[in-house]
Short mmCIF file of C-alpha atoms in Angstrom, two decimals:
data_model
loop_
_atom_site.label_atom_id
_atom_site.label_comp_id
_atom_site.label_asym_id
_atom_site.label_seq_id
_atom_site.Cartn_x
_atom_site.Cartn_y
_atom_site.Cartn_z
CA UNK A 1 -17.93 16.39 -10.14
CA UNK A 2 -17.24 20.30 -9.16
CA UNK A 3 -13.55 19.34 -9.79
CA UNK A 4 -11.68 16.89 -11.89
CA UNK A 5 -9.87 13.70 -10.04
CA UNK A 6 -6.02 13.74 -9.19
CA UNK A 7 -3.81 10.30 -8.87
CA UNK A 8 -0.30 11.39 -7.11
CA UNK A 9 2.37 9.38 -7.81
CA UNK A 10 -0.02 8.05 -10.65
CA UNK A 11 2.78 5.36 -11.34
CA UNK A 12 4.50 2.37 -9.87
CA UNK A 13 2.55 -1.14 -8.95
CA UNK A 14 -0.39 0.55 -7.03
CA UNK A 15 -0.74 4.03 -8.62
CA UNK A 16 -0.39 2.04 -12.02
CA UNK A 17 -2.84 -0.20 -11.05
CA UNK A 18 -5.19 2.35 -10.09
CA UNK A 19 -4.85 4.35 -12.87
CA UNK A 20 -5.44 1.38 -15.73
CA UNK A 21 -9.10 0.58 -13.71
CA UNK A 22 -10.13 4.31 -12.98
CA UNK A 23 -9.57 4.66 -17.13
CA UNK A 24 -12.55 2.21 -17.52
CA UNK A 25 -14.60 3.83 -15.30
CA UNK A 26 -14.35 7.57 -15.71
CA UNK A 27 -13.26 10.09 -18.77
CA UNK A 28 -9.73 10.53 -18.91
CA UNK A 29 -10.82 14.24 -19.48
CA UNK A 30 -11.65 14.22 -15.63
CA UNK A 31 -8.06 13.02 -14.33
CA UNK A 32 -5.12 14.82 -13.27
CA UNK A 33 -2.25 12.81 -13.25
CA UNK A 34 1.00 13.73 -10.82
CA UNK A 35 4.06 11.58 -11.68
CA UNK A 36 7.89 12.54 -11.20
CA UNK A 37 8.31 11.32 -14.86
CA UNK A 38 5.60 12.89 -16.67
CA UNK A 39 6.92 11.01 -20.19
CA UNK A 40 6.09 7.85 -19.05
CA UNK A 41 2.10 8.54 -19.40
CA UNK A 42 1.95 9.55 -22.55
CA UNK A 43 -0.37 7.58 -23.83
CA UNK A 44 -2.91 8.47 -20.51
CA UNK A 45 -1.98 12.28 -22.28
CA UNK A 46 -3.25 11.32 -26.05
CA UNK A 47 -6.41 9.95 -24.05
CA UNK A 48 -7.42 13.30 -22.62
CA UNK A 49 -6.07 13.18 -18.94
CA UNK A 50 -3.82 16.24 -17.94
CA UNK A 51 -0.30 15.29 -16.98
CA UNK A 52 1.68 17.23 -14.18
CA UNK A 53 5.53 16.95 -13.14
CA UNK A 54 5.14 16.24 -9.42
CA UNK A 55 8.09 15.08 -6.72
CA UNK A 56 7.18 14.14 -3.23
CA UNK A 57 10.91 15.01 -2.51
CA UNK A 58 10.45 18.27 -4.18
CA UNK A 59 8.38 20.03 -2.30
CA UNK A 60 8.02 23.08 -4.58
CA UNK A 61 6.88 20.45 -7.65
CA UNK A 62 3.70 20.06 -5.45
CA UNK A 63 2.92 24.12 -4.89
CA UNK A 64 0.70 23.66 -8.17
CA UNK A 65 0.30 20.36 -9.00
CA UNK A 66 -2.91 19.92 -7.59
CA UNK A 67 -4.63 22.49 -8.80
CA UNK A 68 -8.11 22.03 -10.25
CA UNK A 69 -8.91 18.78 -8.18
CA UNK A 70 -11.48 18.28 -6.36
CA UNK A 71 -10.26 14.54 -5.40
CA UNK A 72 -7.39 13.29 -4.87
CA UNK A 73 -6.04 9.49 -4.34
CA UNK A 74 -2.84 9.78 -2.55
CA UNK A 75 -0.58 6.83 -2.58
CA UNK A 76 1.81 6.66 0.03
CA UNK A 77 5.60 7.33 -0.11
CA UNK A 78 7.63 4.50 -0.84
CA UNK A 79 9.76 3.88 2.39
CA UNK A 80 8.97 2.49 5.51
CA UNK A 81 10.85 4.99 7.66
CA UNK A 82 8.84 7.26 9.61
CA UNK A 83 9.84 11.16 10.23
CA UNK A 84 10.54 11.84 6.57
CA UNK A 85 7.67 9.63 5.34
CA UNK A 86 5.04 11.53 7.23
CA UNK A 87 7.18 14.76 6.41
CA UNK A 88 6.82 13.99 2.36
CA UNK A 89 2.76 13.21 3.38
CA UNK A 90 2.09 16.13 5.42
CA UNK A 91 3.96 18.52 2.63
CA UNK A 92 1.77 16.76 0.08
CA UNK A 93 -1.81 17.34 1.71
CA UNK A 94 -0.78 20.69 2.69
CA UNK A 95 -0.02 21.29 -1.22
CA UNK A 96 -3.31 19.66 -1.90
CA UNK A 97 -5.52 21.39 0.47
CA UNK A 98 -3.94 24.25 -0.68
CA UNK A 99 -5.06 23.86 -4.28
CA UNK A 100 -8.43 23.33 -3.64
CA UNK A 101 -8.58 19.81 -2.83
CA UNK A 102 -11.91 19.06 -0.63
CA UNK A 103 -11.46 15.04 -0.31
CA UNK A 104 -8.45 12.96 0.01
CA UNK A 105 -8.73 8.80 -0.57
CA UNK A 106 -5.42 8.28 1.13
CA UNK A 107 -4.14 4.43 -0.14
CA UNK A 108 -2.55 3.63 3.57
CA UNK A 109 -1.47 -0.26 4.86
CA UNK A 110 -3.21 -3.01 6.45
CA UNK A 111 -0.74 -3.40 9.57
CA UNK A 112 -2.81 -2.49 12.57
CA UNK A 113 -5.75 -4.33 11.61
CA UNK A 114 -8.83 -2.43 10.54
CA UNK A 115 -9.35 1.26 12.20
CA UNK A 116 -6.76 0.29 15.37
CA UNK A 117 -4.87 3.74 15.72
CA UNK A 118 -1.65 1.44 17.09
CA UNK A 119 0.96 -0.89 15.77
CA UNK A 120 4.28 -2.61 16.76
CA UNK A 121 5.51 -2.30 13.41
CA UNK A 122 7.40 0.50 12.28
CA UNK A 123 6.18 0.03 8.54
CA UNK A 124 3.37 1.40 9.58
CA UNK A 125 4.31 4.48 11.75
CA UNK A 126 3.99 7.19 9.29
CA UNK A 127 0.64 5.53 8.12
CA UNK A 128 -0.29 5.92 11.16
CA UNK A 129 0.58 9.64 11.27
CA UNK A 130 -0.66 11.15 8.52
CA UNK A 131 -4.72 8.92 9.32
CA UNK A 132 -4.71 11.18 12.45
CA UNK A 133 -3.52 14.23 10.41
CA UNK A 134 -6.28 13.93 8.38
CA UNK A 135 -8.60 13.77 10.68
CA UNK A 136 -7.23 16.51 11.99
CA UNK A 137 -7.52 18.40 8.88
CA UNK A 138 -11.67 17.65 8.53
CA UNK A 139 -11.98 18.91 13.15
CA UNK A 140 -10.72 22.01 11.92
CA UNK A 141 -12.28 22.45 8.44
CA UNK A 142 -15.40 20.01 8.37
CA UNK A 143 -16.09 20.91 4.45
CA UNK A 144 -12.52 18.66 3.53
CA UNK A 145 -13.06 15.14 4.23
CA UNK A 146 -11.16 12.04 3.64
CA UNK A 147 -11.11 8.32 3.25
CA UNK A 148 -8.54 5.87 4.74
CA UNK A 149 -8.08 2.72 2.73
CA UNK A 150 -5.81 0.64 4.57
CA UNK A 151 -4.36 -1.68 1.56
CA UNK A 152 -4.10 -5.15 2.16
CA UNK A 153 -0.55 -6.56 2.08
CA UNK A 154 0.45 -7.55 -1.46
CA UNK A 155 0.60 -11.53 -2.57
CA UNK A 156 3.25 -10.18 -4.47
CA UNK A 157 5.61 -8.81 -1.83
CA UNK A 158 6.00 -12.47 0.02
CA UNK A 159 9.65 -12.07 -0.42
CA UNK A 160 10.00 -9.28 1.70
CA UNK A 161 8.31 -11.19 4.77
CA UNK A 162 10.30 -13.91 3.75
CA UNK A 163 13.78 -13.38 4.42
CA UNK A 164 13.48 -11.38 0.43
CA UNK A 165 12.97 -14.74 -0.71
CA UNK A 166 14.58 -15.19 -4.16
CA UNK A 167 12.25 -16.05 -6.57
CA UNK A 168 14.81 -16.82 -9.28
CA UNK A 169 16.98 -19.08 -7.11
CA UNK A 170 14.78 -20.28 -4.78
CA UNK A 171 16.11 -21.67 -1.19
CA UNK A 172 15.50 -24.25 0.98
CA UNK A 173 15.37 -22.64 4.25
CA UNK A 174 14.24 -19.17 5.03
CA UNK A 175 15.89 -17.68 8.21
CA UNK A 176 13.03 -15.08 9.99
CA UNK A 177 12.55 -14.10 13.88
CA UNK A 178 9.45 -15.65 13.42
CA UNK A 179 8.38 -19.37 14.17
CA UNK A 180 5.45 -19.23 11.05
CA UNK A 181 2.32 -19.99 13.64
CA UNK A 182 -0.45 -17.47 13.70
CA UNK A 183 -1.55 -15.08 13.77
CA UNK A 184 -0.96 -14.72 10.12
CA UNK A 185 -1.73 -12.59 6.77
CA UNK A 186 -4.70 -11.57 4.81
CA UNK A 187 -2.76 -11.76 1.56
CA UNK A 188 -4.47 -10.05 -1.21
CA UNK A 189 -3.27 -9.33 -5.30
CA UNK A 190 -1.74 -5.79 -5.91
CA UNK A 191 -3.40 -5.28 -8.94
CA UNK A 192 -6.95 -5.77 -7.08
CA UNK A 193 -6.46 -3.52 -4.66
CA UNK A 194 -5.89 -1.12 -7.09
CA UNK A 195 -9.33 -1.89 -9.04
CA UNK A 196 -11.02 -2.03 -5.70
CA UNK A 197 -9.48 1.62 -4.92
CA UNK A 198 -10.38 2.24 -8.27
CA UNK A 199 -14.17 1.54 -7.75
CA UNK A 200 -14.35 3.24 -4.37
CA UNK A 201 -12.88 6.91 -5.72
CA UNK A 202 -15.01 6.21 -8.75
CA UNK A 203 -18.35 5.52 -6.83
CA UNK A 204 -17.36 8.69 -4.74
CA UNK A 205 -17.57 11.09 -7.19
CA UNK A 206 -20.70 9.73 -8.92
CA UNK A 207 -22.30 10.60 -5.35
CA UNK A 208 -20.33 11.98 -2.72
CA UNK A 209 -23.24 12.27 0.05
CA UNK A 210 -24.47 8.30 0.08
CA UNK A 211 -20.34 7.34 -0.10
CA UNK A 212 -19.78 4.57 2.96
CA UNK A 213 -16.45 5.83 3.65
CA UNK A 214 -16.30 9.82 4.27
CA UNK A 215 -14.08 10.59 7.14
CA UNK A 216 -14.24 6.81 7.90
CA UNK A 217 -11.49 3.81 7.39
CA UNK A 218 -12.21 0.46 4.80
CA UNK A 219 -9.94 -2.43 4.64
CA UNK A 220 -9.39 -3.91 1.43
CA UNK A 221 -7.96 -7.32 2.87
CA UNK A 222 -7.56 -10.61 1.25
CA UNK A 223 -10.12 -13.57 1.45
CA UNK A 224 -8.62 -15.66 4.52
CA UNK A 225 -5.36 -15.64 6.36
CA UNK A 226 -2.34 -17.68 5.98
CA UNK A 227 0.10 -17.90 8.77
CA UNK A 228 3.79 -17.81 7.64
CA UNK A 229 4.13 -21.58 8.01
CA UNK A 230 1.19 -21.98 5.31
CA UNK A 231 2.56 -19.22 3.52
CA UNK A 232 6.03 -21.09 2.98
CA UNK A 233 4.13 -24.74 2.26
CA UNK A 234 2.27 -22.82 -0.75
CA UNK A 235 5.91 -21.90 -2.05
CA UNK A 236 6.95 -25.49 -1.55
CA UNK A 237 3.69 -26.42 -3.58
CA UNK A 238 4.33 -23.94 -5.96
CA UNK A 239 8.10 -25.01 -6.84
CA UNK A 240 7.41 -28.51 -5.85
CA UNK A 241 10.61 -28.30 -3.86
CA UNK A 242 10.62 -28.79 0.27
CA UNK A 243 10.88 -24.77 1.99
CA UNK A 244 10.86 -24.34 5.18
CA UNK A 245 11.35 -21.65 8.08
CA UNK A 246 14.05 -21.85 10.31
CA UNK A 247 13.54 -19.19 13.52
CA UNK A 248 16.57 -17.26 14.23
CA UNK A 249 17.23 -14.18 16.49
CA UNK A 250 16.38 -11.03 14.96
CA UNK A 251 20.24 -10.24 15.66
CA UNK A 252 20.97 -13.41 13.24
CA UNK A 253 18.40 -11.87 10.81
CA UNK A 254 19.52 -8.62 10.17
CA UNK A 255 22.91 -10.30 9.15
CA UNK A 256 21.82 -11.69 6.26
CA UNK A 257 23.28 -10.00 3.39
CA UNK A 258 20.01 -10.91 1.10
CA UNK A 259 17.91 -9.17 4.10
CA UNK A 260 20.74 -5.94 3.62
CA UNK A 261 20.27 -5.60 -0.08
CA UNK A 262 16.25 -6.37 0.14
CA UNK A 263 16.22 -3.12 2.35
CA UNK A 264 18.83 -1.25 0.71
CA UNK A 265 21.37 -0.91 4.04
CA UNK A 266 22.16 -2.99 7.15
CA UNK A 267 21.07 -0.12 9.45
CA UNK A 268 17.32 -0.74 8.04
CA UNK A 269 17.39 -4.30 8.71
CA UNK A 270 16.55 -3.64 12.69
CA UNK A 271 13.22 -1.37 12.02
CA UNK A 272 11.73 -3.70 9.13
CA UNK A 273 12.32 -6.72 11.78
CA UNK A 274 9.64 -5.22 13.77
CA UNK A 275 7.07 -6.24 11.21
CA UNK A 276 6.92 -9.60 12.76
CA UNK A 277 5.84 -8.28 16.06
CA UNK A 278 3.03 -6.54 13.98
CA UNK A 279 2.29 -9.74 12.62
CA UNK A 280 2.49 -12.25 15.82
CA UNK A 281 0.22 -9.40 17.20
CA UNK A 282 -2.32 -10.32 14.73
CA UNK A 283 -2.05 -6.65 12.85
CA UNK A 284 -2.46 -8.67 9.62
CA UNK A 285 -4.50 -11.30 10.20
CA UNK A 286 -7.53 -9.49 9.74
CA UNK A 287 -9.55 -10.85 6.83
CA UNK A 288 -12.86 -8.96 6.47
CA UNK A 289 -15.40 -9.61 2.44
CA UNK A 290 -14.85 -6.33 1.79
CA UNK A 291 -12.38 -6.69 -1.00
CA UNK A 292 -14.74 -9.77 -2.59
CA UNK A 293 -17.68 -6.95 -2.49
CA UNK A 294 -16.12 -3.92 -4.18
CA UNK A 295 -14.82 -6.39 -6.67
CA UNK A 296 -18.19 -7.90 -7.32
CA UNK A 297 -16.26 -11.39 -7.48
CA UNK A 298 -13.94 -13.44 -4.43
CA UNK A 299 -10.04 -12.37 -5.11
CA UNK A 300 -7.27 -13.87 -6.29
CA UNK A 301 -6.29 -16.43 -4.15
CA UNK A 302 -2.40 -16.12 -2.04
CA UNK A 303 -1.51 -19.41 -4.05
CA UNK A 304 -2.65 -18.97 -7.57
CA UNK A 305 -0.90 -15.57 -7.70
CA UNK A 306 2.26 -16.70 -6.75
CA UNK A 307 1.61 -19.27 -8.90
CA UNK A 308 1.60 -17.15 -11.38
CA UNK A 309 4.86 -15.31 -10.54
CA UNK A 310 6.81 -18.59 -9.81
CA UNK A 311 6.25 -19.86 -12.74
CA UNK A 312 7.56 -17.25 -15.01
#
């Protein structure tokens, strides 16, 4: 490596994630880790890697918080609104590029299917945005190059596709403006994606010029699909209590107040509502091995890892 690797934010479920399977693969000496609460890796510090104060909101906490990378896995902002999302991105690769920064793994979503530049959902919108900036970026500079991997959508975030099912008092019913038929969901575990990711930077900067995935998209999908309706009959397995799904208008959806609080304000409710058209548009349902290869092993399966959560 001509540079060392960077992780930015190199916290929360997927950064975290990330981080604990690039330890086992490379030195900690070669990573530069970019968090907005730099105490909380301390122990990443005692190992070796180099620790940085960075703030996606804080645009002048990026002007040198790159430097010295060579690579950089950038995990997307956590929001699903689009101007300032793509704002925070943008600000962030322009930092990077900046720096030094010749290749960026950028840790985008699997709405809009595999390498399909549109999408009804508006999760997905600044995803969207910053791909085509980056490819932008590598027209007019061929020497930076990048690498899109759209993550798969998390097991663990069936709540939020489920009415923000509650997992502690479980109901009976859950009220979406969906009927659960297919198209459905490649559901795959968040902590795989992030070894998967893991393995791809890792295998990119042991030899940059065979990598699959320069300038290119991968999909790190789950196994199979489920369709909503299977999705809810695993919970009912899983509790061993009947669930069901009970269609309602989107303008009956956004009323509920578990849907307000899951989002963090009413006004939200009516964007997030267009994930379902992403998903009866089959944006999800794309299951591809890819995962099961990078892994060296099949995934997790949808059931056994809410298994796992349900039963805590």
């Amino acid at each position: 490596m001509t540079g060392k690797l960077g992780i930015f934010p190199a916290a929360g479920g997927l950064g975290g994630s990330t981080l604990t399977h690039l330890l086992q693969r490379v030195p900690a000496t070669e990573l530069v880790l970019i968090t907005r609460k730099p105490e909380n890796l301390s122990k990443e510090q005692a190992a070796g890697a180099t620790i940085r104060k960075g703030d996606f909101d804080d645009v002048q906490s990026l002007e040198h918080a790159f430097d010295g990378i060579s690579t950089l896995n950038l995990i997307s902002y956590p929001s699903f609104q689009h101007s300032h999302r793509f704002k925070v991105h943008k600000a962030a690769i322009d930092a990077a590029l900046k720096s030094g920064v010749t290749h960026i793994h950028y840790s985008s979503l699997a709405f809009a299917g595999d390498g399909n530049p549109d999408t009804k959902a508006h999760v997905m919108l600044a995803h969207l945005d910053t791909e085509r900036y980056l490819a932008q970026l590598h027209d007019r500079n061929p020497l930076f190059t990048y690498s899109i991997i759209r993550q798969g959508l998390y097991s663990e975030s069936f709540p939020i596709y489920t009415a923000f099912f509650d997992v502690e008092a479980p109901s009976c019913e859950i009220r979406i403006p969906h009927d659960g038929s297919g198209p459905g969901l490649a559901w795959a575990k968040r902590d795989e994606l992030g070894e998967a990711t893991a393995n791809l930077i890792a295998q990119h900067a042991r030899d940059p010029a065979s990598f699959p995935y320069v300038n290119k998209n991968v999909l790190l999908s789950g196994p199979r699909t489920w369709s909503l309706g299977e999705t809810v009959d695993a919970l009912s397995r899983v509790l061993r209590r009947p669930v069901s799904i009970h269609q309602v208008p989107v303008e009956e959806y956004i009323k509920q107040p578990r849907v307000h609080a899951g989002l963090g304000g009413e006004h939200l409710a009516p964007r997030w509502a267009t994930a379902y058209d992403g998903i009866r548009a089959g944006e999800c349902a794309v299951a591809t091995p890819t995962l099961a290869r990078i892994l060296g092993r099949e995934p997790e399966s949808f059931e056994t890892t809410i298994g796992h959560i349900l039963s805590k």
